[in-house]
Coordinates of C-alpha atoms and ligand atoms in Angstrom, one line a residue:
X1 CA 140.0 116.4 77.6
X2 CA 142.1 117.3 80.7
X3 CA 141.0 120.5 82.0
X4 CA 143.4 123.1 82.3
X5 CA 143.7 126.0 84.9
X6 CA 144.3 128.3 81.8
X7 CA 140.4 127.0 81.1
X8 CA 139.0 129.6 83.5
X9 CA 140.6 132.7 81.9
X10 CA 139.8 131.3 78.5
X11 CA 136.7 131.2 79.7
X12 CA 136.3 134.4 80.4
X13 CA 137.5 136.2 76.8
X14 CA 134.7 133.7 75.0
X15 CA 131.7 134.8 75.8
X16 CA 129.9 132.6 72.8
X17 CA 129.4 129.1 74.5
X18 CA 125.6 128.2 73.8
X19 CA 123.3 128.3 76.4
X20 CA 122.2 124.5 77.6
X21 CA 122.0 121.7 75.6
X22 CA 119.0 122.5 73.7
X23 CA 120.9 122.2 70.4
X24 CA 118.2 122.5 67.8
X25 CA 118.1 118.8 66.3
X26 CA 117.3 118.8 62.8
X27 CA 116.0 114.9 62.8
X28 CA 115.4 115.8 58.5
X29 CA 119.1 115.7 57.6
X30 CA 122.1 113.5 58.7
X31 CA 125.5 115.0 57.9
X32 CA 127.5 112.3 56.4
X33 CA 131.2 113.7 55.0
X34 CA 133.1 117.0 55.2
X35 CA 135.7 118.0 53.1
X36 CA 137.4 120.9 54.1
X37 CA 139.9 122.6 51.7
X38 CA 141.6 125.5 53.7
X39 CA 144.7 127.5 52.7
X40 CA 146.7 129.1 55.7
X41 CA 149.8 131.2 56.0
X42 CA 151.9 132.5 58.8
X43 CA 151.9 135.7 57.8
X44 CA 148.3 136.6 57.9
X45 CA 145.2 134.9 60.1
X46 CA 142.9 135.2 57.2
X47 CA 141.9 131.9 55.7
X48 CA 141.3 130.8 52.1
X49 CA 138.3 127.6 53.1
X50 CA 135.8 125.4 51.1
X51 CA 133.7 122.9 52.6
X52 CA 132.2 120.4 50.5
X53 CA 129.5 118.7 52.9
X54 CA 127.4 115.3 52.0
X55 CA 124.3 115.2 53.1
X56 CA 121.7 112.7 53.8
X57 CA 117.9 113.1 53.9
X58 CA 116.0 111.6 56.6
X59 CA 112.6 112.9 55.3
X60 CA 110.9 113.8 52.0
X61 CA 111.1 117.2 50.6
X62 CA 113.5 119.2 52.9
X63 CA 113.8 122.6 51.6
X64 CA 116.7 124.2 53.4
X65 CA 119.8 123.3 55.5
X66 CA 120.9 125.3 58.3
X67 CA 124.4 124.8 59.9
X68 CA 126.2 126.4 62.2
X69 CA 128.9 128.6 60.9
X70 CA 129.9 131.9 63.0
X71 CA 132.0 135.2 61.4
X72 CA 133.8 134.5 58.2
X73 CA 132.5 136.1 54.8
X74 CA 130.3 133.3 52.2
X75 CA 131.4 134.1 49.2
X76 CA 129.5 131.3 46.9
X77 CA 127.4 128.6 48.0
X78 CA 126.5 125.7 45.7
X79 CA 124.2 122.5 45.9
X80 CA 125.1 119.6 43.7
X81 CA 127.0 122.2 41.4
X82 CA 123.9 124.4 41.1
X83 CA 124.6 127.6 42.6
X84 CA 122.1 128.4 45.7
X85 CA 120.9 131.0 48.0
X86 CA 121.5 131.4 51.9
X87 CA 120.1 133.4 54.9
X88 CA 122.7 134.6 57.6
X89 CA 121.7 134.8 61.2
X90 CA 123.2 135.1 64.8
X91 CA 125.4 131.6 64.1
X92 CA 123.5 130.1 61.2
X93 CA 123.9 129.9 57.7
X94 CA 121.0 128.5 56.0
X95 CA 120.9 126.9 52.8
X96 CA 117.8 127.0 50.0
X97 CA 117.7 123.9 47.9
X98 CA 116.2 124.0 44.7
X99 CA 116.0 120.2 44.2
X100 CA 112.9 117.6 45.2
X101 CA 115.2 115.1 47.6
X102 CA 113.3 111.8 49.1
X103 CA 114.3 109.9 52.3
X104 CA 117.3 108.5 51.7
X105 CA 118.7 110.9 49.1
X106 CA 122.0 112.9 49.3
X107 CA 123.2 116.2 48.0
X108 CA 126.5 117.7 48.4
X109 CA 126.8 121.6 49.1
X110 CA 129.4 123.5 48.7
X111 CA 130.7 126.7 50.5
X112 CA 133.3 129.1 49.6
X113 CA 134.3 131.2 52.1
X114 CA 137.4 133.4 54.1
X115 CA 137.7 135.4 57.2
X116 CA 139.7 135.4 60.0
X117 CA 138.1 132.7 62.3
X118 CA 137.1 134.5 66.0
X119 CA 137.9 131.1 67.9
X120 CA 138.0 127.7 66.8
X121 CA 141.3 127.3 64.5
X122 CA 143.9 129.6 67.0
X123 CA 146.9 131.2 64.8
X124 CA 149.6 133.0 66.9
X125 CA 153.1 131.8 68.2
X126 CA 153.7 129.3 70.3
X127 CA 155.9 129.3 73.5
X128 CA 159.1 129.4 71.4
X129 CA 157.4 132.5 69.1
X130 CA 157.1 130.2 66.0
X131 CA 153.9 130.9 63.8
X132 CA 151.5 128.1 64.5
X133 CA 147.9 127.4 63.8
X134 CA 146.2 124.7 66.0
X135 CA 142.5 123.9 66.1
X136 CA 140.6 124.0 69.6
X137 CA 136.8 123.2 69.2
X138 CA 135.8 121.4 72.1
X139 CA 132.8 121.8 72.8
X140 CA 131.2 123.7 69.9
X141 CA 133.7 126.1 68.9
X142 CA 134.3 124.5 65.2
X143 CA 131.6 126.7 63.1
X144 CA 134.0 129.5 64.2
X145 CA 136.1 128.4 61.4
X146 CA 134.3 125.8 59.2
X147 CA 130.6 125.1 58.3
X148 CA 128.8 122.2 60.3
X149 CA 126.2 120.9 62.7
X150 CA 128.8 121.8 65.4
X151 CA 126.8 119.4 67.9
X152 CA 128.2 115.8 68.8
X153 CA 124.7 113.7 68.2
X154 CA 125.5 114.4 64.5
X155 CA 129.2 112.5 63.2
X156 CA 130.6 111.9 60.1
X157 CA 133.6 111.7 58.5
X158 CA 136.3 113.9 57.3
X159 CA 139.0 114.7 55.4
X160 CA 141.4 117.7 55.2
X161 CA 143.4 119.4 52.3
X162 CA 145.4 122.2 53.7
X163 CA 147.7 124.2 51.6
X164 CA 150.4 125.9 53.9
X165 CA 154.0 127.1 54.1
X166 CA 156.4 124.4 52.9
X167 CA 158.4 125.0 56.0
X168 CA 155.2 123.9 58.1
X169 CA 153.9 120.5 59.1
X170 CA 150.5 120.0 58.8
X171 CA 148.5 117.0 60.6
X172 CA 145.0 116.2 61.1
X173 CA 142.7 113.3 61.8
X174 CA 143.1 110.3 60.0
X175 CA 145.6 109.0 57.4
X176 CA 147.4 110.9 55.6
X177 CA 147.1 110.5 51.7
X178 CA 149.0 112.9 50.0
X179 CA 151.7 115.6 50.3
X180 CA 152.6 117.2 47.5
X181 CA 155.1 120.5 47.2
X182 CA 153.4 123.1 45.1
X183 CA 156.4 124.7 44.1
X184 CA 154.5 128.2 45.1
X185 CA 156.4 128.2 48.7
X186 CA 153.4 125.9 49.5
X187 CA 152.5 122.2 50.2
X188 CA 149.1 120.5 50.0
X189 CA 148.3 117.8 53.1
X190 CA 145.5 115.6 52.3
X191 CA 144.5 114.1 55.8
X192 CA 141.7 111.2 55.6
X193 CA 139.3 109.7 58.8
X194 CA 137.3 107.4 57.3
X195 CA 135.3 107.1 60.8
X196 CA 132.4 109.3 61.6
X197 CA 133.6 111.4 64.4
X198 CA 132.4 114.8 66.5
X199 CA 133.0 117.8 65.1
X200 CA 134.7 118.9 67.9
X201 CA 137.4 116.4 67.8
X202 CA 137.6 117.5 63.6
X203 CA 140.9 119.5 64.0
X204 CA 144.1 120.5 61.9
X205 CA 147.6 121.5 63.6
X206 CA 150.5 123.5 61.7
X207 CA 153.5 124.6 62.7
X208 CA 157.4 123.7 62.1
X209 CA 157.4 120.1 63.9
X210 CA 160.0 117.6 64.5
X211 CA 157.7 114.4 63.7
X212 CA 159.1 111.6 65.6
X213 CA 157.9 107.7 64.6
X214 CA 157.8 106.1 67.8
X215 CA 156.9 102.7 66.4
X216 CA 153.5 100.4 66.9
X217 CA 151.4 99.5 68.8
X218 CA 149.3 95.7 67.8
X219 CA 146.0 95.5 67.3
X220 CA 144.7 92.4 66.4
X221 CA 147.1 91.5 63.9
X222 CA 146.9 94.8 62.9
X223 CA 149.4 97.7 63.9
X224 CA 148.8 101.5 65.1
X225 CA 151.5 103.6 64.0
X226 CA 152.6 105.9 66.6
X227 CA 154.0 109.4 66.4
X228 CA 155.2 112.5 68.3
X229 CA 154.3 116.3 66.7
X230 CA 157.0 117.9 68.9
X231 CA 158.0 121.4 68.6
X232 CA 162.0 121.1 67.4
X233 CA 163.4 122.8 70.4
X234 CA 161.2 120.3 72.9
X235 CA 162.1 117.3 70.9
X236 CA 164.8 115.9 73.1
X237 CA 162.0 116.5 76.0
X238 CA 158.9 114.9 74.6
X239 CA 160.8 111.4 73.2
X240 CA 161.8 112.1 76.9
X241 CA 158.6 112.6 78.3
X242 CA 155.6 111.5 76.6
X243 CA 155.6 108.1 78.4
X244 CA 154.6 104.8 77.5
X245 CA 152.3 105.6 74.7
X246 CA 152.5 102.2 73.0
X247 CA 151.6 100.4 76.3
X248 CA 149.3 102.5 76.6
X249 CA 147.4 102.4 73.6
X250 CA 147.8 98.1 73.7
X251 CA 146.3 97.9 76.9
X252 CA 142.8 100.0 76.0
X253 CA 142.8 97.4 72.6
X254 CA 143.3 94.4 74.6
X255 CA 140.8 95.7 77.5
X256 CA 138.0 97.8 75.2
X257 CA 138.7 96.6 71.7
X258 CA 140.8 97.7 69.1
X259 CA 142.2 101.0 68.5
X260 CA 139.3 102.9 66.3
X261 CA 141.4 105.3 64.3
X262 CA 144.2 105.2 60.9
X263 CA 147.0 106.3 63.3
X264 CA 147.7 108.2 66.5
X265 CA 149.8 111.1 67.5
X266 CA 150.2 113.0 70.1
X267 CA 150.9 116.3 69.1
X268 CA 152.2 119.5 71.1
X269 CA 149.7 121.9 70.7
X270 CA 148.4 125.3 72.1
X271 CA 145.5 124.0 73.4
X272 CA 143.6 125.6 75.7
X273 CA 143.0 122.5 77.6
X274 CA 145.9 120.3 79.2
X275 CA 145.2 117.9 76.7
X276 CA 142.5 117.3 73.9
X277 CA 141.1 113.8 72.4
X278 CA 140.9 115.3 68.9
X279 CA 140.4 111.3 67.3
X280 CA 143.6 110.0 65.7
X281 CA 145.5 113.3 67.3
X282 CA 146.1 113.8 70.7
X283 CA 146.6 117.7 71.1
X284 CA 148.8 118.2 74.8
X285 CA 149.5 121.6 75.7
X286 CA 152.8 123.2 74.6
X287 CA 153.6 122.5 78.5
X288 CA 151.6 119.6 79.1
X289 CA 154.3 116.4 79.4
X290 CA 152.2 113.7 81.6
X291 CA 152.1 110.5 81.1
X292 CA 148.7 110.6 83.2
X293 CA 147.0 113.4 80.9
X294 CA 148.5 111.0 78.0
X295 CA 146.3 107.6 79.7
X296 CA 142.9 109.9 79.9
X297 CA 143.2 111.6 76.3
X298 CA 144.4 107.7 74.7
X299 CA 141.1 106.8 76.5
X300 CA 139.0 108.7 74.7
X301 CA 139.9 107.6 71.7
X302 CA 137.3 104.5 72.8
X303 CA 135.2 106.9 74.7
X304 CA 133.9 110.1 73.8
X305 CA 135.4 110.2 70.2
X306 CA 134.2 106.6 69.5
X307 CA 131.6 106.2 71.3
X308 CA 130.3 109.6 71.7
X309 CA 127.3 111.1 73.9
X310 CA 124.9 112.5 72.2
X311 CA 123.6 115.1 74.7
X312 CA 126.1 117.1 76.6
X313 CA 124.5 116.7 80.2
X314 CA 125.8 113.0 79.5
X315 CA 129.4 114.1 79.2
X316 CA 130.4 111.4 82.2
X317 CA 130.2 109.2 79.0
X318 CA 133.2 110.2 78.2
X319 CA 135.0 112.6 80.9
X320 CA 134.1 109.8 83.7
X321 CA 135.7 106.8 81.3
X322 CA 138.8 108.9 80.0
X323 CA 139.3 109.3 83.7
X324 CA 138.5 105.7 85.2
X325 CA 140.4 103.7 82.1
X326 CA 143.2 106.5 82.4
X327 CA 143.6 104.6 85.8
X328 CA 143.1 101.3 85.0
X329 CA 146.1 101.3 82.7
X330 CA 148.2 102.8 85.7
X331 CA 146.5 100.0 87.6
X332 CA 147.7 97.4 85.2
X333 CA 151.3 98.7 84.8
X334 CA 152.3 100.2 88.2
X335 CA 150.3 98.1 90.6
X336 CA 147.1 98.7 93.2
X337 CA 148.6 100.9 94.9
X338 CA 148.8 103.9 92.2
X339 CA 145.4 102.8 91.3
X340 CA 144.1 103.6 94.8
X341 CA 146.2 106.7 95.1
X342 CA 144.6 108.4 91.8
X343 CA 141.0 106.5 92.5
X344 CA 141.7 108.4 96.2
X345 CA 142.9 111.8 95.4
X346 CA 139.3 111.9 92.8
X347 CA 137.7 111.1 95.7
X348 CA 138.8 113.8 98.0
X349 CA 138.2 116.4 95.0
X350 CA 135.0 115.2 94.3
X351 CA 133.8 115.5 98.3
X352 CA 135.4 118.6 98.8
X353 CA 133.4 120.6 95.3
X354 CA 130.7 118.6 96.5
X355 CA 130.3 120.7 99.7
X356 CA 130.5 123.8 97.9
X357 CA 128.2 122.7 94.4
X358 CA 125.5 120.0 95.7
X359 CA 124.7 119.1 92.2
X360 CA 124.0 115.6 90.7
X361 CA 126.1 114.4 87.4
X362 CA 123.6 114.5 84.8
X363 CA 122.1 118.2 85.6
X364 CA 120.5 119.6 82.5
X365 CA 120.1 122.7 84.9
X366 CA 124.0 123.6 83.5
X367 CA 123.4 126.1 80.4
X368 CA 126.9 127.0 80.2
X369 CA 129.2 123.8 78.5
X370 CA 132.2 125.0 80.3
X371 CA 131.0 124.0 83.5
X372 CA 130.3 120.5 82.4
X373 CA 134.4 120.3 83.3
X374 CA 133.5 119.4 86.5
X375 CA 134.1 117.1 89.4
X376 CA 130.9 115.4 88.7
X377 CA 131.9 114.5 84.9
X378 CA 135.2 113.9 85.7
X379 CA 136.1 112.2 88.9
X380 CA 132.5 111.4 90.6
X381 CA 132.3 109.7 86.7
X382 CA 135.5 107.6 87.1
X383 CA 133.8 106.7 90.5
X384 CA 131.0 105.2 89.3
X385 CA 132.7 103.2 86.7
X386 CA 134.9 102.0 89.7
X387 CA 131.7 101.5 92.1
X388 CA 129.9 99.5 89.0
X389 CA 133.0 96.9 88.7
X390 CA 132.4 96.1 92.1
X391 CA 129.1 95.6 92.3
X392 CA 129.1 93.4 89.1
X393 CA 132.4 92.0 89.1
X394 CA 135.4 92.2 86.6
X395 CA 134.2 89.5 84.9
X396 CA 130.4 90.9 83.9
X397 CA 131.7 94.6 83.8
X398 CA 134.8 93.9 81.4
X399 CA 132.6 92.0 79.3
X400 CA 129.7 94.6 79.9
X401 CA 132.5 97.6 78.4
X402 CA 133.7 95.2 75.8
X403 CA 130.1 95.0 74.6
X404 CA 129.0 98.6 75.0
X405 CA 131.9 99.6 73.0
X406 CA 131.5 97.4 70.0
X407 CA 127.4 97.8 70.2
X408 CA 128.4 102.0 69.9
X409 CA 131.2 102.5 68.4
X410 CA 131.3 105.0 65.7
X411 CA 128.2 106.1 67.4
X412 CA 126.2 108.3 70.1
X413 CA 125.0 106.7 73.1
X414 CA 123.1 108.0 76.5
X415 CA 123.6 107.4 79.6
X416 CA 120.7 104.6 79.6
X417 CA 121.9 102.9 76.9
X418 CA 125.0 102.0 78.8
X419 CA 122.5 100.8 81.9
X420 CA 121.0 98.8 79.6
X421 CA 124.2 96.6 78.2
X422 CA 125.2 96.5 82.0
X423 CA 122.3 94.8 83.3
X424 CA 122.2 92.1 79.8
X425 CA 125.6 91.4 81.7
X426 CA 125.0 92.0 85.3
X427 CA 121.5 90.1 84.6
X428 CA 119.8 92.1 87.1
X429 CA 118.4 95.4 86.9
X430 CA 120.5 98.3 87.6
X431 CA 118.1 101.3 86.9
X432 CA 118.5 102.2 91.0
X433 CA 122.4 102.2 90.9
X434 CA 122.6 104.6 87.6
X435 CA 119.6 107.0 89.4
X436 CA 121.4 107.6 92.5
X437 CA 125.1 107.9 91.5
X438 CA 124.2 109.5 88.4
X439 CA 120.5 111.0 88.1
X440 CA 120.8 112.1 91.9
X441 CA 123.3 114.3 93.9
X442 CA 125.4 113.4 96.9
X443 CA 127.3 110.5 97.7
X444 CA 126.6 108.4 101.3
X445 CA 128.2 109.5 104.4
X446 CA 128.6 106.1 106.6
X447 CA 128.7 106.0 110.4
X448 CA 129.0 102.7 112.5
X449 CA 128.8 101.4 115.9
X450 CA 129.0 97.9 117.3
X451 CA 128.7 96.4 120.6
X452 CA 129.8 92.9 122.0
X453 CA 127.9 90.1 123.5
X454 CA 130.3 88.1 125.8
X455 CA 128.4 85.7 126.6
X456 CA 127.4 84.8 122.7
X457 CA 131.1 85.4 121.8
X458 CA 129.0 87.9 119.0
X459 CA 130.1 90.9 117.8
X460 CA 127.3 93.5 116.3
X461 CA 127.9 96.3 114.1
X462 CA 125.3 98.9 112.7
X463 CA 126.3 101.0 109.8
X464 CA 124.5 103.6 109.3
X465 CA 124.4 107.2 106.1
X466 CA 124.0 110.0 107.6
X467 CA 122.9 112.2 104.8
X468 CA 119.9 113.0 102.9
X469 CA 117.8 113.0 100.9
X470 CA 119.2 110.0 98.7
X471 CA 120.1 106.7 100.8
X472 CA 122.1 105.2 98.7
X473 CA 122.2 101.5 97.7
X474 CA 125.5 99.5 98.1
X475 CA 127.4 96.3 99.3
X476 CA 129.7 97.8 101.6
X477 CA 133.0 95.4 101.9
X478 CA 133.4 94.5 106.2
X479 CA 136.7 92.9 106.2
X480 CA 138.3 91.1 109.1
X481 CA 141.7 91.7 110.4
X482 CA 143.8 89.9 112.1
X483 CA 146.4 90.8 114.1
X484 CA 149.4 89.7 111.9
X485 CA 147.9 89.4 108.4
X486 CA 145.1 90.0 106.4
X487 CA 142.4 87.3 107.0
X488 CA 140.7 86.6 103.6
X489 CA 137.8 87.2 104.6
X490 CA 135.8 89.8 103.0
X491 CA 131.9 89.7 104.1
X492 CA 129.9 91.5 101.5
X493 CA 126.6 91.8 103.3
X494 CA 123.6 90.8 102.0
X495 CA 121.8 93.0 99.4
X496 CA 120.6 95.6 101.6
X497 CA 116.4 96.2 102.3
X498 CA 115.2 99.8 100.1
X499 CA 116.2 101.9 102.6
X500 CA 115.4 104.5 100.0
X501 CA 111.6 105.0 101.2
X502 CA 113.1 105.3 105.2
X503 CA 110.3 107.6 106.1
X504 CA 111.9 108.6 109.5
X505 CA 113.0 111.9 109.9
X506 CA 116.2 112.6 107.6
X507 CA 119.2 113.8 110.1
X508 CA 118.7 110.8 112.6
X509 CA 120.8 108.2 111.1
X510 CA 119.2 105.4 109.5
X511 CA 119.6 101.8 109.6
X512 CA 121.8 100.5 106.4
X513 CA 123.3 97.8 107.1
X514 CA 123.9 95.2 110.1
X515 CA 126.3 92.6 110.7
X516 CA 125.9 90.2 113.1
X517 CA 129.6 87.8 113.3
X518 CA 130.4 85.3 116.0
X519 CA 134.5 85.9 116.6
X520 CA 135.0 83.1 118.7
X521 CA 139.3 83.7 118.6
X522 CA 138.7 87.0 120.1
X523 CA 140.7 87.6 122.8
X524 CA 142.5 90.7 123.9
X525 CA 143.0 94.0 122.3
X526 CA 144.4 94.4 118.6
X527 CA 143.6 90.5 118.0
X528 CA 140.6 91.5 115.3
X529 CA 140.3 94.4 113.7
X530 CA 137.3 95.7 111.1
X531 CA 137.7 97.6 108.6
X532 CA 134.8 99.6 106.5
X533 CA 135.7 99.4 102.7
X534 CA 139.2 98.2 103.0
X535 CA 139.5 98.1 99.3
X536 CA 138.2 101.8 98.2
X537 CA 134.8 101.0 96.9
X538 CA 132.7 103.2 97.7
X539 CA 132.5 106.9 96.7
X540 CA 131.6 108.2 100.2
X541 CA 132.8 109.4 103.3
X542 CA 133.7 106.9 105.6
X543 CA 135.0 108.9 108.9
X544 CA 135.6 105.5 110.8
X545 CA 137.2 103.0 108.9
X546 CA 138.2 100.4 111.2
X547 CA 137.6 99.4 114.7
X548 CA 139.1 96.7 117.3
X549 CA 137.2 94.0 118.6
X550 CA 138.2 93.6 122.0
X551 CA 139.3 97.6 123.4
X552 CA 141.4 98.0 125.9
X553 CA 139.5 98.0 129.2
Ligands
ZN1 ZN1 138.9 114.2 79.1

């Protein structure tokens, strides 16, 4: 998602995140299909809800179920029909079967329940004071108002049958299947997604809408249909606003693969975040109109919802890809020089939180999921995605991406099993690369000097990282410049020794890199310039960036 500054007070009224990932795992059962039946009004926050959840055994003889299901009153609870007992505790519900099950079998329970849902599925007006009910769960915030492992390692599919006012849209993830009036004031919305997804992108949104068919976007001789879920009064404003959606959405199928889900919308919302992947439904915030926020959450859709970590302290799986392919659609359509500007301003956020929150990416020492929106996931994350494609090349990495997504779509992944598709591509290991950006904090802080033989006509430069403990590992571009134009020459210096296990005292400045060039046409001042990653490579501070050849005297 795209964090918003509303987050932080959010934040603050919900004091039920879990602690750190240490989800308890049940490796016994695999949730395979939800079917949620809710009724809803806009006159009351109580809901009407049944779940019907399919089940898988992973082992013989599993005796109960627990899932994650917070306030709300269970009224009946059945397993394959047969009515069935449950334990309520702090979160849990947990289900006794009665029958003998075997590795491979599958049960459906069924749970009847109502409440008014704490979190999770937010009723209340929107900006214009119309009634609206919009789910919110990211990250674990479903069970608040439906039954589930509410953890992304487990997927599954889902479907949706609301019943709600007549007056009211209702959309939710998938396809939509059937609408049918009830002639009670109410109408029944069957919403399908036949693709396993996280429960925290399972949502539904209803409200009075002005739905919008903005057309479609190919997909391998297949089509996306596009849509807006616009509040009426912001209609003329979102057909306005809501940018290039269809380009958008074409570019990540041609890049990635093709689009994963029935249809996509982008729906106005009252999200608490500026904008929310929920798969097949983009929820934006009732103010959020940017075309930017639009790029990261169409991203997703291939990473995080498709391809979905299955630990949270590997969120860069998909906050770091939403943000680097949000980018590289900009880079495609608007040029290098937007590219840069977004790839810069990341930088300059990361390096600045750095200073204040040394912490690396992956850092299990986080217990509270909220502050996995951070720099690290987000922008340090696009960074090494951008860092990776140089190092490998557009050729390897595009394929690399092209593979990782088809080898784990639908699925979980880790941050290894990403390194490990990279180097079948790269053809080399890259275990170093994914342990310093990723594993280990801090980014290198270059310093350079050079010096000039006359009489060899030889110019010297040392390069030099100043911090510690981590020296990192990377071809650091030296480009040439003439006095007029751009020479085309680009030295990437050879593969650097393992200046890792430097054992001189940290603080000194240690040898990188040097760079020995004969520049036999220098003359006077300003004839050749260097530059120090002239092309934005490197996620580091470089606080001399070019130098001239020949000084002034
Ligand atoms: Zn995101």
């Amino acid at each position: 998602m795209r964090r918003s500054v509303l987050a932080f007070f959010f934040s603050l009224s919900f004091a039920a995140w879990s602690s750190a990932d240490d989800y308890p795992r049940n490796p016994a059962i695999d949730a395979i299909h939800y079917r949620l039946h809710l009724t809803i009004n806009d006159s009351s926050e109580e809901i009407q809800a049944r779940a019907e959840i399919l089940f898988e055994f992973k082992s013989d003889g599993v005796k109960t179920i627990p899932l994650d299901l917070a306030g709300l009153s269970v009224d009946r609870i059945t397993e394959n029909k047969r009515e069935t007992t449950f334990t309520r505790t702090d979160g849990k519900l947990t289900i006794a079967l009665s029958g003998d099950y075997r590795r491979g079998e599958r049960c459906w329970l069924e749970i009847e329940y109502h409440g008014r849902p704490s979190d999770g599925l937010i009723m209340g007006k929107n900006k214009f004071g119309d009634s609206s009910v919009f789910a919110d769960n990211w990250p674990n915030r479903a069970h608040y108002w439906f039954p589930s492992i509410d953890h992304p390692y487990d997927k599954a599919t889902v479907e949706f049958f609301v019943t709600a006012p007549t007056h009211w849209g209702v959309i939710a993830n998938g396809k939509l299947i059937e609408k049918t009036n009830l002639q009670n004031g109410n109408e029944l919305s069957h919403w399908s997604e036949a693709k396993p997804i996280p429960t925290y992108c399972m949502v539904i949104g209803a409200t009075e809408f002005s739905i919008i068919n903005v057309g479609a976007a190919e997909r391998y001789g297949d089509n996306v249909e596009l849509s807006y879920y616009l509040f009426p009064k912001d209609r003329e404003r979102g057909l306005k606003d809501y940018g290039r959606l269809k380009q958008i959405t074409e570019f990540f199928s041609d890049l990635v693969g093709p689009f994963p889900y029935e249809k996509l919308a982008l729906v106005q919302s009252s999200t608490r975040y500026g904008g929310m992947e929920n798969s097949s439904n983009i929820f934006l915030a009732q103010n959020g109109f940017s075309e930017d926020t639009n790029a990261h959450e169409v991203a997703h859709q291939w990473f995080g919802d498709s391809v979905t970590e299955s630990d949270w302290h590997h969120l860069w799986l998909s906050e770091g890809f939403a943000t680097y392919f949000g980018h590289l659609f900009f880079e495609r359509a608007d040029g290098r020089d937007r590219f840069v500007t977004l790839l810069s301003k990341d930088k300059e956020a990361y390096l600045k939180d750095y200073s204040s929150d040394p912490r690396p990416i992956y850092d299990p020492g986080i217990t509270d999921l909220m502050k996995l929106l951070n720099k690290n996931n987000y922008e340090k994350g696009g960074w090494v995605l951008h860092m990776l494609r140089h190092l490998m090349g557009d050729e390897a990495f595009f394929a690399g991406i092209r593979d990782y997504y088809e080898t784990y779509r639908d699925r979980n992944a880790l941050t290894d099993d990403f390194r490990m598709v990279m180097e079948f591509h790269y053809g080399q290991p890259l275990d170093w690369f994914f342990k310093q950006w990723i594993f280990e904090p801090g980014y290198p802080i270059y310093d350079a000097s050079w010096n000039w033989n006359e009489t060899a006509k030889e110019l010297t430069l040392r390069v030099t990282q100043k911090q510690s403990p981590t020296i990192f590992r990377m071809p650091l571009d030296i480009a040439e410049w003439h006095q007029v134009a751009f020479a085309p020459l680009t030295n990437d210096l050879p593969a650097p020794r393992d200046v890792g296990r430097d054992d001189r005292p940290a603080g000194r400045g240690r040898l990188h890199q040097a760079l020995r060039e004969p520049f036999p046409q220098r003359q006077q001042h300003g004839d050749v310039m260097l530059a120090m990653d002239a092309r934005h490579i490197i996620c580091g501070a470089v606080p001399i960036n070019s130098w001239d050849a020949c000084p002034s005297p």
